[in-house]
Amino acid sequence: GINAEYGEHTIELGNWSLHVQQTHILRSCCKCAANACTPCNFCVYDKTLHLPAWPEMTFDRNILTLTHLSSGCKIQLNTLDALKLVEDKQDVIKVAYSSEWLERRQNNTDI
């Protein structure tokens, strides 16, 4: 079923249920209330991740849950856990052909 208000979708494929929660991108600054006991998501990401640079668009509350219907076993994938696995010592994420693109533009003063 689909719940458009919250951006939630569930699909059953054979013995599996795939549940997706989609939300907006992470804010680009702190939105904590002055006396907030719970930090905003920006602060959670800021304190948890030590990346040279964050992705330009981080969908901080998107979640994919895979459920095996017979056993009830679940696997949940979320943005923060995925970003924790990114190498934090250097910027190693590059799009395909980035080195070729850079090489071809090496002598171009307009870029």
Tab-separated table of C-alpha atoms in Angstrom:
chain	number	residue	atom	x	y	z
A	1	GLY	CA	0.000	0.000	0.000
A	2	ILE	CA	0.986	3.633	-0.410
A	3	ASN	CA	0.676	6.392	2.165
A	4	ALA	CA	1.406	9.529	0.132
A	5	GLU	CA	1.191	11.872	3.126
A	6	TYR	CA	4.332	10.378	4.701
A	7	GLY	CA	5.974	9.130	1.523
A	8	GLU	CA	5.714	5.502	2.627
A	9	HIS	CA	5.426	2.605	0.195
A	10	THR	CA	5.133	-1.134	0.831
A	11	ILE	CA	5.488	-3.805	-1.831
A	12	GLU	CA	5.334	-7.562	-1.361
A	13	LEU	CA	7.463	-9.732	-3.638
A	14	GLY	CA	7.041	-13.424	-3.005
A	15	ASN	CA	8.013	-14.065	0.607
A	16	TRP	CA	9.440	-10.556	1.098
A	17	SER	CA	7.977	-7.214	2.066
A	18	LEU	CA	9.826	-4.050	1.056
A	19	HIS	CA	8.841	-0.947	3.004
A	20	VAL	CA	10.229	2.442	1.956
A	21	GLN	CA	10.008	5.677	3.943
A	22	GLN	CA	10.931	8.773	1.941
A	23	THR	CA	11.309	12.278	3.337
A	24	HIS	CA	12.893	15.613	2.468
A	25	ILE	CA	16.628	16.317	2.431
A	26	LEU	CA	18.569	17.098	5.591
A	27	ARG	CA	18.595	20.769	6.576
A	28	SER	CA	21.879	22.567	6.001
A	29	CYS	CA	22.099	23.996	9.513
A	30	CYS	CA	21.118	23.277	13.112
A	31	LYS	CA	17.454	23.681	14.014
A	32	CYS	CA	17.690	22.704	17.692
A	33	ALA	CA	15.513	24.580	20.117
A	34	ALA	CA	17.466	26.543	22.725
A	35	ASN	CA	16.714	24.065	25.520
A	36	ALA	CA	16.202	20.938	23.408
A	37	CYS	CA	17.010	17.654	25.107
A	38	THR	CA	17.090	15.863	21.772
A	39	PRO	CA	19.452	17.145	19.059
A	40	CYS	CA	18.112	17.844	15.566
A	41	ASN	CA	19.131	15.481	12.758
A	42	PHE	CA	21.693	17.970	11.465
A	43	CYS	CA	23.476	17.878	14.840
A	44	VAL	CA	23.291	14.067	14.992
A	45	TYR	CA	24.892	13.797	11.542
A	46	ASP	CA	27.442	16.513	12.351
A	47	LYS	CA	28.574	14.792	15.568
A	48	THR	CA	28.531	11.278	14.087
A	49	LEU	CA	30.097	11.710	10.655
A	50	HIS	CA	33.664	12.828	10.160
A	51	LEU	CA	33.658	13.016	6.378
A	52	PRO	CA	35.767	15.507	4.412
A	53	ALA	CA	32.488	16.600	2.798
A	54	TRP	CA	28.892	15.471	3.086
A	55	PRO	CA	26.878	14.483	0.032
A	56	GLU	CA	25.175	17.520	-1.507
A	57	MET	CA	21.773	16.031	-0.829
A	58	THR	CA	21.375	13.797	2.208
A	59	PHE	CA	17.966	12.234	2.708
A	60	ASP	CA	18.457	11.762	6.429
A	61	ARG	CA	15.242	9.950	7.281
A	62	ASN	CA	14.871	7.684	4.246
A	63	ILE	CA	14.648	4.040	5.308
A	64	LEU	CA	14.330	0.765	3.411
A	65	THR	CA	13.099	-2.194	5.462
A	66	LEU	CA	13.216	-5.691	3.988
A	67	THR	CA	11.107	-8.237	5.874
A	68	HIS	CA	11.123	-11.977	5.278
A	69	LEU	CA	7.437	-12.719	5.781
A	70	SER	CA	7.762	-16.366	6.862
A	71	SER	CA	10.409	-15.818	9.529
A	72	GLY	CA	9.776	-12.179	10.415
A	73	CYS	CA	13.507	-11.408	10.040
A	74	LYS	CA	14.162	-7.811	9.034
A	75	ILE	CA	16.993	-5.856	7.475
A	76	GLN	CA	16.786	-2.086	7.736
A	77	LEU	CA	18.925	0.264	5.656
A	78	ASN	CA	19.198	3.948	6.540
A	79	THR	CA	21.231	6.937	5.463
A	80	LEU	CA	23.266	7.534	8.628
A	81	ASP	CA	24.430	3.918	8.898
A	82	ALA	CA	25.369	3.917	5.199
A	83	LEU	CA	27.380	7.142	5.530
A	84	LYS	CA	29.214	5.771	8.576
A	85	LEU	CA	30.751	3.193	6.205
A	86	VAL	CA	32.282	5.840	3.919
A	87	GLU	CA	36.045	6.308	4.279
A	88	ASP	CA	36.459	9.398	6.443
A	89	LYS	CA	40.169	10.071	5.924
A	90	GLN	CA	40.015	11.183	2.321
A	91	ASP	CA	37.495	12.106	-0.324
A	92	VAL	CA	37.332	8.811	-2.212
A	93	ILE	CA	33.864	9.078	-3.765
A	94	LYS	CA	34.130	9.948	-7.421
A	95	VAL	CA	31.669	9.628	-10.252
A	96	ALA	CA	32.491	7.328	-13.140
A	97	TYR	CA	34.968	8.886	-15.586
A	98	SER	CA	35.989	11.656	-13.157
A	99	SER	CA	39.715	11.107	-13.760
A	100	GLU	CA	39.191	11.214	-17.544
A	101	TRP	CA	37.122	14.387	-17.197
A	102	LEU	CA	39.814	16.048	-15.071
A	103	GLU	CA	42.577	14.975	-17.444
A	104	ARG	CA	40.820	16.455	-20.485
A	105	ARG	CA	40.277	19.758	-18.698
A	106	GLN	CA	43.728	19.996	-17.214
A	107	ASN	CA	44.856	22.850	-19.467
A	108	ASN	CA	41.527	24.638	-19.728
A	109	THR	CA	41.678	27.972	-17.925
A	110	ASP	CA	37.907	28.498	-18.148
A	111	ILE	CA	37.123	25.744	-15.642
